Coordinates of C-alpha atoms and ligand atoms in Angstrom, one line a residue:
X647 CA 2.7 -13.7 -12.4
X648 CA 4.7 -14.9 -9.4
X649 CA 3.6 -18.2 -7.8
X650 CA 2.8 -16.3 -4.6
X651 CA 0.5 -13.9 -6.3
X652 CA -1.1 -16.6 -8.4
X653 CA -1.7 -18.8 -5.3
X654 CA -3.3 -15.9 -3.4
X655 CA -5.5 -15.1 -6.4
X656 CA -6.5 -18.7 -6.8
X657 CA -7.6 -19.1 -3.2
X658 CA -9.5 -15.9 -3.4
X659 CA -11.3 -17.0 -6.6
X660 CA -12.1 -20.4 -4.9
X661 CA -13.6 -18.5 -2.0
X662 CA -15.8 -16.5 -4.4
X663 CA -16.8 -19.6 -6.4
X664 CA -17.7 -21.5 -3.3
X665 CA -20.0 -18.7 -2.3
X666 CA -21.5 -18.5 -5.8
X667 CA -22.2 -22.2 -5.8
X668 CA -23.9 -22.1 -2.4
X669 CA -20.9 -23.6 -0.6
X670 CA -20.4 -23.9 3.2
X671 CA -19.8 -20.3 4.5
X672 CA -17.0 -21.5 6.8
X673 CA -15.1 -22.8 3.9
X674 CA -15.8 -19.6 2.0
X675 CA -14.2 -17.6 4.8
X676 CA -11.3 -20.1 5.2
X677 CA -10.3 -19.7 1.6
X678 CA -10.5 -16.0 1.7
X679 CA -8.3 -16.0 4.8
X680 CA -5.8 -18.3 3.2
X681 CA -5.5 -16.0 0.3
X682 CA -4.7 -13.0 2.5
X683 CA -2.1 -15.0 4.4
X684 CA -0.4 -16.2 1.3
X685 CA -0.4 -12.7 -0.2
X686 CA 1.5 -11.4 2.9
X687 CA 4.2 -14.0 3.1
X688 CA 7.8 -12.9 2.8
X689 CA 9.4 -16.3 2.1
X690 CA 9.9 -18.2 -1.2
X691 CA 6.6 -20.0 -0.9
X692 CA 7.1 -21.5 -4.4
X693 CA 10.2 -23.4 -3.4
X694 CA 8.6 -24.6 -0.1
X695 CA 5.5 -25.8 -1.9
X696 CA 7.5 -27.4 -4.8
X697 CA 9.6 -29.3 -2.2
X698 CA 6.3 -30.9 -1.2
X699 CA 6.7 -31.2 2.6
X700 CA 3.4 -30.2 4.1
X701 CA 4.9 -29.9 7.6
X702 CA 7.1 -27.0 6.5
X703 CA 4.0 -25.2 5.2
X704 CA 1.9 -25.9 8.2
X705 CA 4.6 -24.4 10.3
X706 CA 3.7 -21.0 8.8
X707 CA 1.3 -19.1 11.0
X708 CA -2.2 -19.3 9.6
X709 CA -1.7 -22.1 7.1
X710 CA -3.5 -25.3 7.9
X711 CA -3.2 -28.8 6.5
X712 CA -5.9 -28.3 3.8
X713 CA -4.2 -25.1 2.5
X714 CA -0.8 -26.7 2.6
X715 CA -1.9 -29.6 0.5
X716 CA -3.5 -27.4 -2.1
X717 CA -0.3 -25.2 -2.2
X718 CA 1.8 -28.3 -2.9
X719 CA -0.7 -29.4 -5.5
X720 CA -0.7 -26.0 -7.2
X721 CA 3.2 -25.9 -7.2
X722 CA 3.6 -29.4 -8.5
X723 CA 0.8 -29.7 -11.0
X724 CA 0.0 -26.1 -11.9
X725 CA -3.5 -26.3 -10.6
X726 CA -5.8 -27.5 -7.8
X727 CA -8.4 -30.2 -8.5
X728 CA -11.0 -28.5 -6.3
X729 CA -10.4 -25.2 -8.2
X730 CA -10.9 -27.0 -11.5
X731 CA -14.2 -28.6 -10.2
X732 CA -15.5 -25.2 -9.1
X733 CA -14.4 -23.5 -12.2
X734 CA -16.3 -26.1 -14.2
X735 CA -19.4 -25.0 -12.4
X736 CA -19.0 -21.2 -12.5
X737 CA -18.8 -19.7 -16.0
X738 CA -16.0 -17.2 -16.4
X739 CA -18.5 -14.5 -17.3
X740 CA -20.1 -14.9 -13.8
X741 CA -16.8 -14.1 -12.3
X742 CA -16.5 -11.0 -14.5
X743 CA -19.9 -9.9 -13.2
X744 CA -18.5 -10.2 -9.7
X745 CA -15.8 -7.7 -10.7
X746 CA -18.5 -5.0 -11.2
X747 CA -18.1 -2.6 -8.2
X748 CA -21.0 -2.8 -5.8
X749 CA -22.0 -6.3 -6.8
X750 CA -21.3 -8.9 -4.1
X751 CA -21.5 -12.7 -4.4
X752 CA -25.0 -12.8 -3.0
X753 CA -26.4 -10.5 -5.7
X754 CA -24.4 -12.1 -8.5
X755 CA -25.7 -15.5 -7.4
X756 CA -29.3 -14.3 -7.5
X757 CA -28.8 -12.8 -11.0
X758 CA -27.3 -16.0 -12.1
X759 CA -29.9 -18.4 -10.5
X760 CA -32.9 -16.3 -11.2
X761 CA -32.1 -14.5 -14.5
X762 CA -29.4 -16.7 -16.0
X763 CA -26.8 -13.9 -16.0
X764 CA -23.6 -15.5 -17.1
X765 CA -21.7 -12.5 -18.5
X766 CA -21.5 -8.7 -18.4
X767 CA -23.4 -8.7 -21.6
X768 CA -26.2 -10.7 -20.0
X769 CA -26.2 -8.2 -17.2
X770 CA -26.5 -5.4 -19.6
X771 CA -29.5 -7.1 -21.3
X772 CA -31.5 -7.5 -18.1
X773 CA -30.8 -3.8 -17.3
X774 CA -31.9 -2.9 -20.8
X775 CA -35.2 -4.8 -20.7
X776 CA -35.9 -3.8 -17.1
X777 CA -36.2 -7.4 -15.8
X778 CA -33.4 -6.8 -13.4
X779 CA -36.0 -4.9 -11.3
X780 CA -37.7 -8.2 -10.6
X781 CA -34.9 -9.2 -8.3
X782 CA -35.3 -8.6 -4.6
X783 CA -33.9 -5.3 -3.2
X784 CA -33.3 -3.9 -6.7
X785 CA -34.5 -0.4 -7.4
X786 CA -34.0 2.1 -10.1
X787 CA -31.2 3.8 -8.2
X788 CA -29.2 0.7 -7.7
X789 CA -29.5 -0.2 -11.3
X790 CA -28.2 3.2 -12.3
X791 CA -25.2 2.6 -10.1
X792 CA -24.6 -0.8 -11.6
X793 CA -24.7 0.7 -15.1
X794 CA -22.1 3.3 -14.1
X795 CA -19.9 0.7 -12.5
X796 CA -20.0 -1.4 -15.7
X797 CA -19.0 1.7 -17.7
X798 CA -16.2 2.4 -15.3
X799 CA -15.0 -1.2 -15.4
X800 CA -14.9 -1.2 -19.2
X801 CA -13.2 2.2 -19.4
X802 CA -10.4 1.9 -16.8
X803 CA -10.7 -0.5 -14.0
X804 CA -7.9 -1.3 -11.6
X805 CA -6.5 0.5 -8.6
X806 CA -4.7 3.8 -8.5
X807 CA -1.2 4.4 -7.1
X808 CA -1.4 6.3 -3.7
X809 CA 0.5 9.3 -5.0
X810 CA -2.1 10.0 -7.7
X811 CA -5.1 9.3 -5.4
X812 CA -3.5 11.6 -2.7
X813 CA -3.3 14.5 -5.1
X814 CA -6.9 14.2 -6.2
X815 CA -8.0 13.8 -2.5
X816 CA -6.0 16.9 -1.4
X817 CA -7.9 18.9 -4.0
X818 CA -11.3 17.9 -2.7
X819 CA -10.3 18.2 0.9
X820 CA -9.2 21.8 0.4
X821 CA -12.3 22.6 -1.6
X822 CA -14.5 21.3 1.2
X823 CA -12.4 23.1 3.9
X824 CA -13.2 26.4 2.0
X825 CA -16.9 25.6 1.8
X826 CA -19.2 27.5 4.1
X827 CA -20.5 25.7 7.2
X828 CA -17.6 23.2 7.3
X829 CA -16.4 22.2 10.7
X830 CA -13.8 19.6 9.8
X831 CA -12.8 17.4 6.8
X832 CA -10.5 14.4 6.6
X833 CA -9.7 11.6 4.3
X834 CA -10.2 8.1 5.5
X835 CA -10.1 4.6 4.0
X836 CA -7.1 3.0 2.4
X837 CA -5.6 6.4 1.7
X838 CA -5.4 7.3 5.4
X839 CA -3.9 3.8 6.0
X840 CA -1.2 4.5 3.5
X841 CA -1.9 1.6 1.3
X842 CA 0.2 1.4 -1.9
X843 CA -2.9 1.4 -4.1
X844 CA -6.3 2.9 -3.6
X845 CA -9.6 1.5 -4.8
X846 CA -11.5 4.7 -4.1
X847 CA -11.0 7.8 -2.0
X848 CA -13.1 8.2 1.1
X849 CA -13.6 11.7 2.6
X850 CA -15.5 12.6 5.8
X851 CA -17.0 15.9 6.6
X852 CA -18.8 17.4 9.6
X853 CA -20.6 20.6 8.6
X854 CA -23.4 23.0 9.7
X855 CA -24.4 23.3 6.0
X856 CA -24.7 19.9 4.5
X857 CA -26.3 21.3 1.3
X858 CA -23.3 23.5 0.6
X859 CA -21.0 20.6 1.1
X860 CA -23.1 18.4 -1.3
X861 CA -23.2 21.1 -3.9
X862 CA -19.5 22.0 -3.6
X863 CA -18.5 18.3 -3.9
X864 CA -20.7 17.3 -6.8
X865 CA -20.3 20.4 -8.9
X866 CA -16.5 20.8 -8.5
X867 CA -14.2 21.0 -11.4
X868 CA -13.1 17.6 -12.7
X869 CA -16.3 15.8 -11.6
X870 CA -17.2 13.5 -14.5
X871 CA -20.2 11.8 -13.0
X872 CA -22.3 12.0 -9.9
X873 CA -23.1 8.5 -8.7
X874 CA -25.1 9.3 -5.6
X875 CA -26.2 12.5 -3.8
X876 CA -27.9 11.4 -0.6
X877 CA -28.3 12.9 2.9
X878 CA -25.3 11.2 4.3
X879 CA -23.4 9.9 1.3
X880 CA -22.4 11.4 -2.0
X881 CA -20.3 9.6 -4.6
X882 CA -18.7 11.0 -7.7
X883 CA -16.2 10.0 -10.3
X884 CA -13.5 12.6 -10.8
X885 CA -10.8 13.0 -13.4
X886 CA -7.3 12.5 -12.1
X887 CA -6.2 15.5 -14.0
X888 CA -3.5 16.0 -16.6
X889 CA -0.9 16.8 -14.1
X890 CA -0.5 13.1 -13.7
X891 CA -0.3 12.2 -17.3
X892 CA 3.5 12.4 -17.3
X893 CA 3.4 9.3 -15.1
X894 CA 1.9 7.3 -18.0
X895 CA -1.7 7.5 -16.6
X896 CA -4.3 8.2 -19.1
X897 CA -5.5 11.8 -18.3
X898 CA -9.0 10.6 -18.8
X899 CA -8.6 8.1 -16.0
X900 CA -11.1 8.6 -13.2
X901 CA -11.2 7.9 -9.5
X902 CA -14.3 7.3 -7.4
X903 CA -14.6 9.6 -4.4
X904 CA -17.1 8.9 -1.6
X905 CA -18.0 11.7 0.7
X906 CA -19.7 10.9 4.0
X907 CA -21.5 13.6 6.0
X908 CA -21.2 12.7 9.6
X909 CA -22.1 14.3 13.0
X910 CA -19.4 16.3 14.6
X911 CA -20.2 14.7 18.0
X912 CA -19.4 11.2 16.8
X913 CA -16.4 12.2 14.5
X914 CA -14.1 9.7 16.1
X915 CA -16.4 6.8 15.7
X916 CA -17.1 7.7 12.0
X917 CA -13.4 8.2 11.3
X918 CA -12.6 4.9 12.9
X919 CA -15.3 3.1 10.9
X920 CA -14.5 4.6 7.6
X921 CA -10.7 4.4 8.0
X922 CA -11.0 0.6 8.1
X923 CA -9.6 -1.7 7.2
X924 CA -12.8 -3.6 7.0
X925 CA -11.0 -6.5 8.7
X926 CA -9.7 -4.4 11.5
X927 CA -13.2 -3.0 12.0
X928 CA -14.6 -6.5 12.2
X929 CA -12.1 -7.4 14.9
X930 CA -12.9 -4.2 16.9
X931 CA -16.6 -5.0 16.8
X932 CA -16.1 -8.5 17.9
X933 CA -14.1 -7.2 20.8
X934 CA -16.8 -4.8 21.7
X935 CA -19.5 -7.5 21.7
X936 CA -17.3 -9.7 24.0
X937 CA -17.2 -6.7 26.4
X938 CA -21.0 -6.3 26.3
X939 CA -20.9 -3.3 24.0
X940 CA -21.8 -2.4 20.5
X941 CA -19.5 -0.4 18.2
X942 CA -20.6 1.2 15.0
X943 CA -20.0 4.5 13.0
X944 CA -22.0 6.4 15.7
X945 CA -20.1 5.3 18.7
X946 CA -19.3 2.7 21.3
X947 CA -22.4 1.8 23.3
X948 CA -23.0 -0.2 26.4
X949 CA -25.5 -2.7 24.9
X950 CA -26.1 -6.4 25.6
X951 CA -27.3 -6.9 22.1
X952 CA -30.7 -8.3 23.1
X953 CA -32.4 -5.5 21.1
X954 CA -31.6 -5.9 17.4
X955 CA -32.2 -2.2 16.5
X956 CA -29.1 0.0 16.5
X957 CA -28.4 1.5 19.9
X958 CA -28.3 5.2 18.7
X959 CA -31.9 4.8 17.4
X960 CA -33.0 3.8 20.9
X961 CA -31.7 7.0 22.3
X962 CA -28.7 5.5 24.0
X963 CA -25.7 7.8 24.7
X964 CA -22.4 6.4 23.5
X965 CA -19.7 5.9 26.1
X966 CA -17.0 6.9 23.6
X967 CA -17.3 8.5 20.2
X968 CA -15.6 11.9 20.0
X969 CA -12.1 10.6 19.2
X970 CA -10.6 7.4 18.0
X971 CA -8.3 7.3 21.0
X972 CA -11.3 7.4 23.4
X973 CA -12.8 4.3 21.6
X974 CA -9.5 2.3 21.7
X975 CA -9.1 3.2 25.4
X976 CA -12.7 2.1 26.2
X977 CA -12.0 -1.1 24.4
X978 CA -9.0 -1.6 26.6
X979 CA -6.6 -1.4 23.6
X980 CA -3.6 0.9 23.0
X981 CA -4.1 3.5 20.3
X982 CA -3.4 1.9 16.9
X983 CA -2.1 4.2 14.1
X984 CA -4.2 4.0 10.9
X985 CA -1.4 2.3 8.8
X986 CA -1.3 -0.6 11.3
X987 CA -5.1 -1.3 11.1
X988 CA -4.9 -4.3 8.8
X989 CA -5.7 -7.2 11.1
X990 CA -2.0 -8.3 11.0
X991 CA -1.7 -8.9 14.7
X992 CA -2.3 -5.3 16.0
X993 CA -5.2 -6.5 18.1
X994 CA -2.9 -8.5 20.3
X995 CA -0.7 -5.4 21.2
X996 CA -0.8 -4.4 24.8
X997 CA 1.2 -1.2 24.4
X998 CA 1.2 1.6 21.9
X999 CA 3.8 1.0 19.2
X1000 CA 5.5 4.3 18.6
X1001 CA 6.1 4.0 14.9
X1002 CA 8.4 6.3 12.9
X1003 CA 7.1 9.8 11.9
X1004 CA 7.8 12.1 9.1
X1005 CA 9.6 14.5 11.4
X1006 CA 12.1 11.8 12.5
X1007 CA 13.8 11.7 9.0
X1008 CA 17.0 13.7 9.1
X1009 CA 18.9 12.4 6.1
X1010 CA 18.4 11.6 2.4
X1011 CA 20.7 8.9 1.2
X1012 CA 19.6 8.2 -2.4
X1013 CA 19.4 11.2 -4.8
X1014 CA 20.2 12.0 -8.4
X1015 CA 21.5 15.2 -10.0
X1016 CA 22.0 16.5 -13.5
X1017 CA 25.2 14.4 -13.6
X1018 CA 22.9 11.4 -14.5
X1019 CA 19.2 11.6 -15.0
X1020 CA 18.2 14.1 -12.3
X1021 CA 17.0 17.6 -12.8
X1022 CA 18.8 19.3 -9.9
X1023 CA 22.4 20.4 -9.4
X1024 CA 24.2 19.3 -6.2
X1025 CA 23.6 22.8 -4.7
X1026 CA 19.9 22.8 -5.5
X1027 CA 19.3 19.4 -4.0
X1028 CA 21.3 20.3 -0.9
X1029 CA 19.3 23.4 -0.4
X1030 CA 16.1 21.5 -0.4
X1031 CA 17.4 18.9 1.9
X1032 CA 18.7 21.6 4.3
X1033 CA 15.4 23.4 4.2
X1034 CA 13.8 20.2 5.4
X1035 CA 16.1 20.1 8.4
X1036 CA 18.2 17.2 7.1
X1037 CA 21.8 17.1 8.4
X1038 CA 23.0 14.8 5.5
X1039 CA 22.4 14.4 1.8
X1040 CA 24.1 11.6 -0.2
X1041 CA 24.4 12.3 -4.0
X1042 CA 24.1 8.9 -5.7
X1043 CA 23.9 9.2 -9.4
X1044 CA 23.5 6.1 -11.6
X1045 CA 26.4 3.8 -12.5
X1046 CA 27.7 3.0 -16.0
X1047 CA 25.3 0.1 -16.9
X1048 CA 22.3 2.3 -16.6
X1049 CA 23.1 3.9 -19.8
X1050 CA 19.6 5.2 -20.5
X1051 CA 19.7 6.9 -17.1
X1052 CA 22.9 8.6 -17.9
X1053 CA 25.0 6.3 -15.8
X1054 CA 28.6 7.5 -15.1
X1055 CA 31.7 5.7 -16.5
X1056 CA 34.4 5.2 -13.9
X1057 CA 36.4 8.4 -15.0
X1058 CA 33.3 10.6 -14.8
X1059 CA 32.4 9.1 -11.4
X1060 CA 35.9 10.0 -10.1
X1061 CA 35.4 13.6 -11.3
X1062 CA 31.9 13.6 -9.8
X1063 CA 33.2 12.4 -6.4
X1064 CA 35.7 15.4 -6.5
X1065 CA 32.9 17.8 -7.5
X1066 CA 30.7 16.6 -4.7
X1067 CA 33.4 16.9 -2.1
X1068 CA 34.3 20.3 -3.2
X1069 CA 30.6 21.3 -3.1
X1070 CA 30.5 20.0 0.5
X1071 CA 33.3 22.4 1.4
X1072 CA 31.3 25.3 0.1
X1073 CA 27.8 24.4 1.3
X1074 CA 27.1 25.2 4.9
X1075 CA 24.7 23.6 7.3
X1076 CA 24.5 20.2 5.7
X1077 CA 26.9 17.4 4.9
X1078 CA 26.9 16.3 1.3
X1079 CA 28.3 12.9 0.8
X1080 CA 29.7 11.4 -2.4
X1081 CA 27.9 8.3 -3.3
X1082 CA 26.6 6.2 -6.2
X1083 CA 23.5 4.2 -7.0
X1084 CA 25.4 1.2 -8.3
X1085 CA 23.6 -1.4 -10.5
X1086 CA 23.5 -4.9 -9.1
X1087 CA 24.2 -6.8 -12.4
X1088 CA 22.3 -9.9 -13.3
X1089 CA 25.0 -12.2 -11.7
X1090 CA 25.0 -10.2 -8.5
X1091 CA 28.3 -8.4 -9.1
X1092 CA 28.4 -4.6 -8.9
X1093 CA 28.8 -2.1 -11.7
X1094 CA 32.3 -0.6 -10.6
X1095 CA 35.4 -2.3 -9.5
X1096 CA 36.1 -2.7 -5.8
X1097 CA 38.7 0.1 -5.5
X1098 CA 36.3 2.7 -6.9
X1099 CA 33.4 1.5 -4.7
X1100 CA 35.7 1.8 -1.7
X1101 CA 36.3 5.5 -2.6
X1102 CA 32.6 6.3 -2.2
X1103 CA 31.1 7.5 1.1
X1104 CA 27.7 5.9 0.4
X1105 CA 27.0 2.9 -1.9
X1106 CA 23.3 2.2 -2.7
X1107 CA 23.2 -1.0 -4.7
X1108 CA 20.0 -1.5 -6.7
X1109 CA 18.7 -3.9 -9.3
X1110 CA 17.5 -2.1 -12.5
X1111 CA 17.6 -4.7 -15.3
X1112 CA 16.8 -8.4 -15.5
X1113 CA 13.8 -8.1 -13.3
X1114 CA 11.9 -11.1 -14.7
X1115 CA 14.4 -13.6 -13.1
X1116 CA 13.0 -16.5 -11.1
X1117 CA 12.9 -16.2 -7.3
X1118 CA 16.0 -18.5 -6.7
X1119 CA 18.1 -16.5 -9.1
X1120 CA 16.9 -13.2 -7.7
X1121 CA 17.7 -14.3 -4.2
X1122 CA 21.3 -15.3 -5.2
X1123 CA 21.8 -12.1 -7.0
X1124 CA 20.8 -9.9 -4.1
X1125 CA 22.6 -12.0 -1.5
X1126 CA 25.8 -11.5 -3.5
X1127 CA 25.4 -7.7 -3.5
X1128 CA 24.6 -7.7 0.2
X1129 CA 27.8 -9.6 1.0
X1130 CA 29.9 -7.0 -0.9
X1131 CA 31.9 -5.2 1.8
X1132 CA 31.4 -1.7 0.4
X1133 CA 27.6 -1.8 0.1
X1134 CA 25.6 0.3 2.7
X1135 CA 22.1 0.1 1.3
X1136 CA 20.1 -2.2 -1.1
X1137 CA 18.0 0.2 -3.1
X1138 CA 14.4 -0.7 -4.1
X1139 CA 15.2 -4.4 -3.6
X1140 CA 12.6 -6.0 -5.9
X1141 CA 12.4 -3.4 -8.6
X1142 CA 8.6 -3.6 -8.8
X1143 CA 6.4 -0.8 -10.1
X1144 CA 3.0 -0.7 -8.5
X1145 CA 0.2 -1.9 -10.8
X1146 CA 2.7 -2.0 -13.7
X1147 CA 5.6 -4.4 -13.1
X1148 CA 5.8 -7.2 -10.6
X1149 CA 9.6 -7.1 -10.2
X1150 CA 11.8 -9.7 -8.4
X1151 CA 10.3 -12.2 -5.9
X1152 CA 13.4 -13.2 -3.8
X1153 CA 13.1 -15.1 -0.6
X1154 CA 12.8 -12.0 1.5
X1155 CA 13.6 -13.8 4.8
X1156 CA 17.0 -14.9 3.4
X1157 CA 17.6 -11.3 2.2
X1158 CA 16.7 -9.9 5.6
X1159 CA 18.9 -12.4 7.4
X1160 CA 21.9 -11.6 5.1
X1161 CA 21.3 -7.9 5.5
X1162 CA 21.5 -8.3 9.3
X1163 CA 24.7 -10.5 9.0
X1164 CA 26.5 -7.9 6.8
X1165 CA 25.2 -4.8 8.5
X1166 CA 23.4 -3.6 5.3
X1167 CA 20.2 -1.5 5.3
X1168 CA 17.3 -2.4 3.1
X1169 CA 15.6 0.6 1.4
X1170 CA 12.0 1.7 1.4
X1171 CA 12.0 3.7 -1.8
X1172 CA 9.4 6.4 -1.2
X1173 CA 8.4 7.0 -4.7
X1174 CA 4.7 6.1 -4.9
X1175 CA 5.4 4.1 -8.1
X1176 CA 7.8 1.8 -6.2
X1177 CA 7.2 1.7 -2.4
X1178 CA 9.8 -1.1 -2.4
X1179 CA 10.4 -2.7 0.2
X1180 CA 6.7 -3.1 0.4
X1181 CA 4.8 -3.1 3.7
X1182 CA 4.9 -6.8 4.4
X1183 CA 8.6 -7.0 3.7
X1184 CA 9.2 -4.1 6.1
X1185 CA 7.3 -5.9 8.7
X1186 CA 9.4 -9.0 8.3
X1187 CA 12.6 -7.0 8.3
X1188 CA 11.5 -5.1 11.5
X1189 CA 10.7 -8.3 13.3
X1190 CA 14.0 -9.8 12.4
X1191 CA 15.9 -6.7 13.4
X1192 CA 17.3 -5.5 10.1
X1193 CA 18.2 -1.8 9.4
X1194 CA 15.9 0.1 7.1
X1195 CA 16.7 3.2 5.1
X1196 CA 13.8 5.4 3.8
X1197 CA 14.8 7.5 0.7
X1198 CA 13.1 9.5 -1.9
X1199 CA 15.4 8.6 -4.8
X1200 CA 15.0 12.2 -5.8
X1201 CA 15.3 13.2 -9.5
X1202 CA 13.2 16.3 -9.2
X1203 CA 12.7 18.9 -6.4
X1204 CA 9.1 17.7 -5.9
X1205 CA 10.3 14.1 -5.3
X1206 CA 11.3 15.1 -1.8
X1207 CA 7.6 15.3 -1.0
X1208 CA 7.3 11.5 -1.6
X1209 CA 8.9 10.9 1.8
X1210 CA 5.5 10.8 3.2
X1211 CA 4.6 7.7 1.3
X1212 CA 7.9 5.9 2.4
X1213 CA 7.2 6.8 6.0
X1214 CA 3.6 5.5 5.7
X1215 CA 5.0 2.2 4.3
X1216 CA 7.3 2.1 7.2
X1217 CA 4.5 2.5 9.6
X1218 CA 2.5 -0.2 7.8
X1219 CA 5.5 -2.5 8.7
X1220 CA 5.5 -1.3 12.3
X1221 CA 8.9 0.4 11.8
X1222 CA 10.3 2.5 14.7
X1223 CA 12.6 5.5 14.2
X1224 CA 15.5 3.6 16.0
X1225 CA 15.6 1.0 13.3
X1226 CA 15.7 3.5 10.4
X1227 CA 19.2 4.9 9.7
X1228 CA 17.8 8.1 8.2
X1229 CA 16.6 9.1 11.7
X1230 CA 20.0 8.8 13.4
X1231 CA 22.0 11.9 14.3
X1232 CA 24.9 12.9 12.1
X1233 CA 27.6 11.4 14.3
X1234 CA 25.9 8.1 14.5
X1235 CA 25.0 7.9 10.8
X1236 CA 28.4 9.0 9.6
X1237 CA 30.1 6.6 12.0
X1238 CA 28.0 3.7 10.6
X1239 CA 28.8 4.7 7.0
X1240 CA 32.5 4.8 7.7
X1241 CA 32.5 1.5 9.5
X1242 CA 32.3 0.0 6.0
X1243 CA 35.4 1.7 4.7
Ligands
LIG1299 P1 -10.1 0.5 -1.1 O1 -11.1 1.6 -1.4 O2 -10.4 -0.7 -1.9 O3 -8.7 1.0 -1.4 O4 -10.1 0.2 0.4 P2 -10.8 0.9 1.6 O5 -10.3 0.3 2.9 O6 -10.8 2.3 1.5 O7 -12.3 0.4 1.5 P3 -13.7 1.1 1.1 O8 -13.5 2.3 0.4 O9 -14.6 0.0 0.6 O10 -14.3 1.4 2.5 C1 -13.8 2.4 3.4 C2 -13.9 1.9 4.8 O11 -15.2 1.8 5.2 C3 -13.3 0.5 5.0 O12 -11.9 0.5 5.2 C4 -14.1 0.1 6.2 C5 -15.4 0.7 6.0 N1 -16.4 -0.2 5.3 C6 -16.8 -0.1 4.1 N2 -17.6 -1.1 3.8 C7 -17.7 -1.9 4.8 C8 -18.3 -3.1 5.1 O13 -19.1 -3.7 4.3 N3 -18.1 -3.6 6.3 C9 -17.3 -3.0 7.2 N4 -17.1 -3.6 8.4 N5 -16.7 -1.9 7.0 C10 -16.8 -1.3 5.8
LIG1300 CA1 -11.6 3.5 -0.3
LIG1301 CA1 -15.2 3.9 -0.5
LIG1302 ZN1 17.8 6.0 -7.8

């Protein structure tokens, strides 16, 4: 695990352990916040912390003296004394119990204090003998849910990549759209925000026939378990389906789906609430209170807060509730697109940020054909790109060191360049450019000699092997590739695979600065297994002014559809169309590519 990830996890665990031991709530929140900030950093935090200068750390937005000291301690000694003290007080099994979905620190603390629950096995025992029911607010229904959650945790656990969750969600959304009485259906939650991994899928429905919706949802094909079937909320566990098993996911893997039945009149308020993020929602509600209003899933109400009962139950009419836009407007905020709702500074915006959209993409600059490990011919790929309205496709098969991916030896690449240029003469309505996805070798040099690289119209340089290198080495390696005069784009810069491989952790700020200096674009690889650059990196690159390239890295015709996830990741990093070279018109893009020849 990288230092950064480890540090973020450590602070999060400390926050939970503080709460479990009855610690000061202010400190509980402070540690949780530090964890979030550390997780989002784009610098080599390990090097900074190892160097041991607290001033350099405190200079980072959101990091205070206390956090800085602990980061240094962690980097230099491998642990934090306060963490060790807390860990000595909280048995590891109690932390495992906290991992059961639906159990928060308050409940876990009660179970631990009152019933001596110090492990999942202990929890199972008090469920078995029924003594769990002696705890406050614990009914048969809740216990059933806890039981299911334990089974879920033991069988799979973890989060699902967005591409898989999206497929399952689409299936349920169409099913509900076709159910009688349905007025509208939409997915919300992290899926709508375009997060790289999804805890559970959230779907909203407004309907004239709630019973039909409940039945359709809970009895649909693939439903493995019904967790709840209430008036306003149903929860199920659904199989992900064997269509995904080729991605190495167990076909028995399940995903939880929450369906919320909401009023059509307050659709916007419900959508806003259940889209989250939770942190963004908290900030919105704080803002409403400051303005003498109350915001909840039923609407925005003028309400001084003197009556603790919810305003809708007092017969108050909301001043805004039909659309999200109306609520943002009433809160005196610009409309904030769902991918930006992460409490990463969006509340300070005074104007709408017009982020990149799917329809802005006009070129694919990273694609594979049967010449290496792709499934399409040049013609097939060009036809798909053209049908999408693209003006340019770059064919970039693998280079020689990627032997398992059918990488091309120099002679074969020369033939391939010729074949692509000939195909371009034949194919009308789109420009097909001869390129290569060239391996960045472990020492940072490229996989072909300079003359051959200069021959290529598009060079995407990507790391494929040696992905366990230390941050310093990784930074050096990528910097060298960026400085190579023939390189246009750095492909999937860290090489991570979501939920599967961490990849490189270079100092992203140095990488971004070098990319700007050498006029190189950094890729958002749209495949949902990669999404690399990740959202936080994109944000840093956008702020610094670097160029971004969003590509599908197509191997298969259906890979073109992944562009949606790349664009969402761009939006999560506040990327505008202007800064993404795939949106430029043909003249501008071709001119930029040639400027490196
Ligand atoms: P996930 O499922 O872990 O990928 O992330 P989300 O964001 O989809 O979270 P989820 O499914 O727990 O809840 C969906 C949205 O509902 C969430 O983004 C905001 C809202 N929400 C859920 N629980 C709470 C809560 O306890 N407080 C607040 N303020 N909002 C909540
Ligand atoms: Ca969710
Ligand atoms: Ca949920
Ligand atoms: Zn590729």
